[in-house]
Amino acid sequence: MQRNSTVQTPVSADALHHLSVIGMLPPIELTVVIPTFNERQNVPILIEKLEHALAGIEWEAIYVDDHSPDGTSDVVREIARTNRRVRSIERIGRRGLASACIEGMMASPAPYIAVMDADLQHDETVLPDMLRKIEAEKLDVVIASRRVAGGSMGEFAKERVKLSDMGTKMSRIVCRCDVSDAMSGFFIVEANFFRALVPHLTASGFKILVDLLASSPTIPRAGEVPYRFRNRELGESKLDVNVQLEYLFLIVDKLIGKWVPTRFVLFTLVGALGFLVHLAVLAPLYLNHRRHFPQAQAIATFVAMTFNFMLNNVVTFRDRKLRGKRLVTGLLKFYAACSLGAVVNVTFADMLIHQNLPWYLAGAAGTGISSVWNYGVNTVLTWRRSRK
Ligand code: GDD
Ligand code: MN
């Protein structure tokens, strides 16, 4: 994602000035990026609230909607026809809170960019305080926090608070500075700080703030402002098991993604679990039911491969999940690819044994090379990136 380094013709200051005179609008101070999925009813209410809260500030709102079935984008565009403060970005064939926020932020011309939820759970009246703080203290980011004095989780469900506690602890492993509420989806960043770190972002899942704080090449200068998290009145939360998996993915990616692709690590972990499944099936068949070893081994291999395929489908390749008929053809491709992988494994290990390598090194090298093979072939053939 490096910028093109060819020589660029400079845009003259005069030309820019001339255009801004024609445009005749005072310079913008703040963009509020609002990600949406099925938030149709909340759109007009939030804009009204922002009009009040941000009186006296030159602001705009950029809604980033993932083609919501309830037509959220239609409502935003309808408002944007007559309200120049409101803009709409609609994405097709994409889902994801973090990536939506990033796209909205990239479209902002303002020196400061806020991110907030569309569902009225974030208290818009603290935005001016946040803006004042980031400007006055020359910070990179100001977080609206539920975890500093004066802030509160409100009536957030107990399980959600627990989940948030756990997430906060995990965030400390990867974030480059200490903040109380890295789980917050409500914050302001300084635009240049943001643009410098964009190429380093993982951009998966919900936790855009953790991603920012963990991906910054410099140590972020962060401040916090307290607020009380509100209840959701209209629509429903999109946080599900998948979103939690995405968070794990983000943490692993920030820890080791520089060296090994995170997807490969997940694939290997699933493979290791499959090995345990293999042993758990083999042992009773061979020891208790007295099957012939090759037969027991064949059944165990089959079960383990099927287990691996299913788990890879929901974890490793969750963004390319196969369903229905494609699940069946995918499974057949997986069997074929892994069987060839086993041949590669044995052939390579055998070759090493003949080079007088100790058996454990030959065995490990064979397994290593077949993991890479299985991963590569299945990425290309079984869980091919769809063009839809
Ligand atoms: N574009 C887009 N794409 N927007 C999405 C998507 C998506 O796939 N999923 C959710 N959103 C939007 C929602 O419409 C909402 O405006 C906002 O992102 C937050 O989603 P919720 O589903 O309401 O999440 P939550 O309330 O459970 O959790 C939120 O608030 C917490 C506290 O700040 C998230 O922002 C959490 O990350 C945060 O910890
Ligand atoms: Mn919400």
XYZ file of C-alpha atoms and ligand atoms in Angstrom:
428
model
C 0.000 0.000 0.000
C 2.976 2.311 -0.558
C 2.271 5.584 -2.282
C 3.381 5.922 -5.895
C 6.772 7.620 -5.832
C 6.750 9.055 -9.367
C 7.225 12.820 -9.583
C 3.913 14.627 -9.121
C 3.014 17.986 -10.599
C 2.520 20.385 -7.668
C -0.932 21.895 -7.232
C -0.407 25.637 -6.888
C -1.532 27.379 -3.714
C -3.189 30.035 -5.882
C -5.321 27.468 -7.680
C -6.417 25.973 -4.379
C -7.230 29.380 -2.949
C -9.202 30.321 -6.044
C -11.313 27.146 -5.760
C -11.995 27.638 -2.083
C -13.172 31.163 -2.798
C -15.592 29.809 -5.418
C -16.748 27.161 -2.915
C -17.136 29.877 -0.267
C -17.374 27.547 2.691
C -15.435 28.008 5.902
C -12.764 25.322 6.411
C -14.031 22.111 7.888
C -12.887 21.211 11.411
C -14.393 17.823 12.149
C -15.660 14.794 10.235
C -17.859 12.330 12.111
C -17.618 8.884 10.541
C -20.644 6.711 11.287
C -20.639 3.027 10.270
C -24.084 1.516 9.731
C -25.736 -1.791 9.167
C -29.537 -1.742 9.411
C -29.820 1.548 11.303
C -32.469 3.228 9.145
C -34.537 4.611 12.022
C -31.544 5.975 13.910
C -30.161 8.114 11.066
C -32.422 11.200 11.277
C -32.371 11.160 15.085
C -28.559 11.160 15.287
C -28.160 13.923 12.694
C -30.577 16.084 14.650
C -28.602 15.405 17.837
C -25.298 16.221 16.107
C -26.735 19.524 14.822
C -27.353 20.545 18.441
C -24.183 19.132 19.963
C -21.838 20.526 17.310
C -23.348 24.020 16.974
C -20.524 26.499 16.303
C -18.185 23.830 14.875
C -17.656 23.289 11.120
C -18.508 19.597 10.896
C -19.747 16.974 8.474
C -21.019 13.420 8.901
C -19.944 10.563 6.611
C -22.163 7.509 6.838
C -20.551 4.271 5.674
C -23.193 1.649 5.060
C -22.697 -1.932 3.887
C -25.724 -2.069 1.589
C -28.113 -2.655 4.521
C -31.252 -4.587 3.588
C -33.368 -2.030 5.491
C -32.255 0.713 3.090
C -30.217 2.784 5.573
C -28.272 4.354 2.692
C -31.476 5.549 1.004
C -32.360 7.485 4.145
C -28.859 8.975 4.357
C -28.899 10.034 0.687
C -32.349 11.533 1.068
C -31.096 13.724 3.923
C -27.830 14.493 2.081
C -29.784 15.942 -0.859
C -30.572 19.039 1.143
C -28.130 18.871 4.052
C -24.550 19.520 2.871
C -23.170 18.335 6.194
C -24.205 14.785 5.444
C -22.512 12.423 3.001
C -23.080 8.787 2.169
C -20.702 5.987 1.241
C -22.384 2.703 0.378
C -20.315 -0.457 -0.066
C -21.509 -3.536 -1.942
C -20.411 -7.098 -1.196
C -18.434 -6.051 1.877
C -19.083 -6.317 5.599
C -17.106 -5.087 8.568
C -17.263 -2.298 11.083
C -13.510 -1.563 11.141
C -13.029 -1.510 7.378
C -16.132 0.688 6.976
C -14.713 3.194 9.475
C -11.369 3.251 7.681
C -13.008 3.975 4.334
C -15.049 6.799 5.835
C -11.981 8.247 7.522
C -10.016 8.122 4.267
C -12.752 10.220 2.636
C -12.450 12.980 5.233
C -10.766 16.305 4.374
C -10.884 17.508 8.014
C -7.941 17.873 10.405
C -9.817 15.828 13.040
C -11.900 12.718 12.464
C -14.385 11.252 14.924
C -15.807 7.737 14.776
C -19.094 6.959 16.498
C -21.851 4.364 16.325
C -25.113 5.178 14.566
C -27.348 3.638 17.221
C -27.339 6.551 19.740
C -25.403 4.515 22.354
C -22.521 7.008 22.111
C -23.198 10.347 23.786
C -22.710 12.986 21.073
C -22.649 15.824 23.633
C -19.058 14.925 24.640
C -17.760 15.493 21.082
C -16.945 19.212 21.617
C -14.944 18.341 24.783
C -13.075 15.673 22.872
C -12.293 18.071 20.028
C -11.111 20.778 22.430
C -8.877 18.307 24.222
C -7.202 16.865 21.123
C -6.556 20.391 19.772
C -5.387 22.007 23.003
C -3.159 19.153 24.127
C -1.936 18.334 20.604
C -2.852 14.673 20.998
C -3.080 11.973 18.333
C -6.261 10.440 19.685
C -8.931 11.232 22.281
C -11.123 8.359 23.422
C -14.616 8.636 24.867
C -14.165 6.241 27.781
C -16.604 4.324 29.956
C -13.794 3.361 32.293
C -12.456 6.663 33.680
C -13.967 8.594 36.594
C -17.293 10.055 35.446
C -17.759 7.442 32.746
C -19.966 4.363 32.938
C -21.070 1.225 31.142
C -24.655 2.363 31.767
C -27.073 -0.541 31.723
C -24.895 -2.621 29.414
C -25.769 -6.352 29.865
C -23.582 -8.134 32.448
C -22.221 -10.647 29.923
C -21.265 -7.804 27.594
C -19.418 -5.993 30.398
C -17.504 -9.205 31.148
C -16.645 -9.636 27.493
C -15.509 -6.032 27.358
C -13.311 -6.579 30.482
C -11.664 -9.562 28.848
C -11.172 -7.710 25.575
C -9.618 -4.769 27.423
C -7.089 -7.079 29.108
C -6.197 -8.672 25.775
C -5.834 -5.285 24.127
C -3.011 -4.436 26.558
C -0.850 -7.120 24.899
C -0.878 -5.320 21.571
C -1.674 -1.623 22.126
C 1.338 0.691 22.090
C 0.021 2.953 24.844
C -1.976 2.493 28.011
C -5.621 3.610 27.846
C -8.600 2.648 30.009
C -11.110 1.828 27.262
C -9.471 0.517 24.085
C -12.750 -1.335 23.395
C -14.498 1.987 22.802
C -15.942 2.540 19.359
C -16.130 6.296 20.042
C -13.021 8.480 19.558
C -11.381 11.338 17.638
C -8.064 11.037 15.792
C -5.801 13.646 14.289
C -5.913 13.179 10.499
C -2.147 13.052 9.785
C -1.604 10.556 12.591
C -4.329 8.394 11.090
C -3.060 8.595 7.526
C 0.481 7.646 8.547
C -0.699 4.405 10.113
C -3.338 3.321 7.592
C -0.987 0.989 5.661
C -0.276 -0.910 8.900
C -3.892 -1.581 9.905
C -5.322 -5.105 10.048
C -8.856 -3.772 9.381
C -10.731 -6.831 10.574
C -13.733 -7.013 12.879
C -15.144 -4.406 15.273
C -12.202 -3.072 17.212
C -10.936 -0.271 15.049
C -9.491 1.617 18.045
C -7.359 -1.341 19.217
C -6.178 -1.702 15.631
C -5.171 1.997 15.539
C -3.401 1.925 18.897
C -1.573 -1.309 18.032
C -0.632 -0.456 14.438
C 0.772 3.041 14.906
C 4.478 3.215 14.002
C 4.903 5.910 16.690
C 3.703 5.708 20.306
C 0.237 7.312 20.205
C -0.328 10.357 22.405
C -3.744 9.497 23.798
C -6.243 11.253 26.039
C -9.621 10.192 27.416
C -12.911 11.904 28.156
C -15.564 10.144 30.274
C -19.038 9.317 28.998
C -21.965 7.098 29.925
C -22.783 4.334 27.451
C -26.480 4.476 26.523
C -28.920 1.670 25.862
C -29.882 0.821 22.338
C -33.538 1.769 21.771
C -33.980 0.955 18.067
C -32.511 -1.844 15.943
C -30.177 -4.492 17.304
C -26.495 -5.162 18.045
C -24.435 -6.925 15.375
C -21.855 -8.258 17.805
C -21.844 -12.054 17.496
C -19.455 -14.999 17.760
C -17.924 -14.058 14.425
C -17.083 -10.600 15.688
C -15.361 -12.165 18.726
C -13.359 -14.431 16.431
C -12.350 -11.384 14.411
C -10.992 -9.831 17.587
C -8.802 -12.882 18.247
C -7.661 -12.652 14.646
C -6.711 -9.002 15.182
C -4.684 -9.788 18.327
C -2.832 -12.692 16.660
C -2.221 -10.585 13.562
C -0.756 -7.730 15.602
C 1.458 -10.151 17.531
C 2.900 -12.241 14.717
C 1.379 -11.027 11.438
C 4.654 -9.295 10.543
C 6.408 -12.644 10.297
C 3.813 -15.263 9.339
C 0.387 -14.851 7.720
C -2.225 -15.077 10.490
C -4.399 -17.312 8.356
C -1.574 -19.837 8.118
C -1.181 -19.813 11.905
C -4.906 -20.540 12.310
C -4.670 -23.309 9.703
C -1.791 -24.899 11.622
C -3.621 -24.618 14.961
C -6.665 -26.309 13.439
C -4.317 -28.995 12.075
C -2.876 -29.564 15.562
C -6.400 -30.010 16.965
C -7.101 -32.423 14.111
C -4.106 -34.472 15.223
C -5.661 -34.812 18.699
C -8.977 -35.844 17.123
C -7.095 -38.427 15.092
C -5.575 -39.977 18.214
C -8.892 -39.840 20.079
C -10.566 -41.868 17.305
C -7.655 -44.222 16.666
C -7.112 -45.290 20.275
C -10.549 -46.800 21.014
C -10.862 -48.380 17.550
C -7.524 -50.102 17.807
C -7.325 -50.827 21.531
C -10.960 -51.542 22.511
C -12.572 -52.722 19.305
C -9.496 -54.588 18.070
C -9.759 -53.347 14.496
C -6.791 -53.969 12.204
C -4.417 -51.071 12.515
C -4.630 -49.902 8.868
C -8.422 -49.894 9.059
C -8.459 -47.979 12.364
C -5.872 -45.542 11.027
C -7.908 -44.962 7.846
C -11.102 -44.230 9.778
C -9.259 -41.876 12.147
C -7.660 -40.032 9.229
C -11.030 -39.578 7.581
C -12.669 -38.232 10.743
C -9.751 -35.887 11.453
C -9.738 -34.525 7.906
C -13.474 -33.876 8.002
C -13.113 -32.196 11.404
C -10.294 -30.006 10.054
C -12.305 -29.008 7.020
C -15.332 -27.959 9.085
C -13.264 -25.992 11.572
C -11.212 -24.285 8.860
C -14.453 -23.352 7.144
C -15.757 -21.436 10.169
C -12.483 -20.135 11.636
C -9.561 -19.917 9.215
C -11.621 -19.062 6.140
C -14.670 -17.594 7.922
C -14.691 -14.705 5.448
C -14.967 -17.175 2.541
C -17.255 -19.651 4.290
C -18.640 -22.399 2.017
C -22.307 -23.371 2.309
C -24.725 -25.836 0.661
C -23.453 -27.490 -2.507
C -20.135 -25.641 -2.349
C -19.575 -27.115 1.100
C -19.691 -30.626 -0.398
C -17.430 -29.895 -3.378
C -15.110 -28.004 -1.045
C -14.873 -31.021 1.250
C -13.976 -33.273 -1.704
C -11.290 -30.827 -2.846
C -9.968 -30.688 0.719
C -9.703 -34.501 0.901
C -7.868 -34.570 -2.436
C -5.463 -31.742 -1.547
C -4.646 -33.196 1.882
C -4.145 -36.708 0.510
C -1.594 -35.366 -1.954
C -0.126 -33.400 0.965
C 0.346 -36.693 2.810
C 2.198 -38.147 -0.181
C 4.443 -35.064 -0.277
C 4.996 -35.452 3.481
C 6.042 -39.098 3.329
C 8.182 -38.721 0.191
C 10.080 -35.762 1.624
C 10.578 -37.344 5.065
C 11.777 -40.563 3.420
C 14.289 -38.616 1.358
C 15.647 -36.946 4.493
C 15.961 -40.257 6.351
C 18.117 -41.485 3.471
C 20.275 -38.387 3.968
C 20.893 -39.749 7.492
C 18.794 -37.137 9.302
C 17.403 -38.329 12.683
C 13.840 -39.685 12.443
C 12.234 -36.849 14.462
C 13.741 -34.141 12.244
C 12.725 -35.996 9.087
C 9.205 -36.475 10.505
C 8.888 -32.812 11.524
C 10.202 -31.556 8.176
C 7.738 -33.789 6.295
C 4.858 -32.477 8.405
C 6.055 -28.896 7.960
C 6.232 -29.097 4.206
C 2.831 -30.789 3.935
C 1.248 -28.062 6.131
C 2.518 -25.417 3.753
C 1.305 -27.497 0.818
C -2.143 -28.070 2.334
C -2.479 -24.418 3.222
C -1.425 -23.156 -0.189
C -3.475 -25.571 -2.257
C -6.606 -25.195 -0.152
C -6.341 -21.395 -0.166
C -6.194 -21.381 -3.944
C -8.618 -24.233 -4.731
C -10.993 -24.923 -1.847
C -11.545 -21.484 -0.306
C -10.924 -19.439 -3.420
C -11.650 -15.740 -2.982
C -15.066 -15.256 -4.525
C -15.562 -12.531 -7.126
C -19.096 -11.802 -5.959
N -20.754 -0.520 7.807
C -20.941 -1.425 8.794
N -20.661 -2.741 8.530
N -21.383 -1.028 9.997
C -21.559 -1.964 10.956
C -21.288 -3.328 10.755
C -20.822 -3.728 9.454
O -20.565 -4.887 9.171
N -21.560 -4.000 11.909
C -21.984 -3.075 12.788
N -22.011 -1.844 12.220
C -22.387 -0.564 12.825
C -23.733 -0.580 13.513
O -24.785 -0.271 12.636
C -23.540 0.479 14.591
O -23.740 1.782 14.090
C -22.088 0.330 14.968
O -21.459 -0.286 13.859
C -21.909 -0.518 16.242
O -22.515 -1.770 16.062
P -23.390 -2.474 17.207
O -23.880 -3.751 16.625
O -24.386 -1.529 17.771
O -22.247 -2.817 18.257
P -22.328 -2.831 19.849
O -23.172 -1.739 20.398
O -22.650 -4.204 20.259
O -20.811 -2.468 20.210
C -20.322 -1.189 19.844
O -20.106 -0.307 20.892
C -19.123 -0.699 21.823
C -18.893 0.410 22.781
O -18.364 1.555 22.152
C -19.033 -1.349 19.068
O -18.611 -0.096 18.574
C -17.986 -1.920 19.973
O -16.756 -2.013 19.255
C -17.817 -1.013 21.149
O -17.000 -1.644 22.119
Mn -24.530 -0.541 19.568
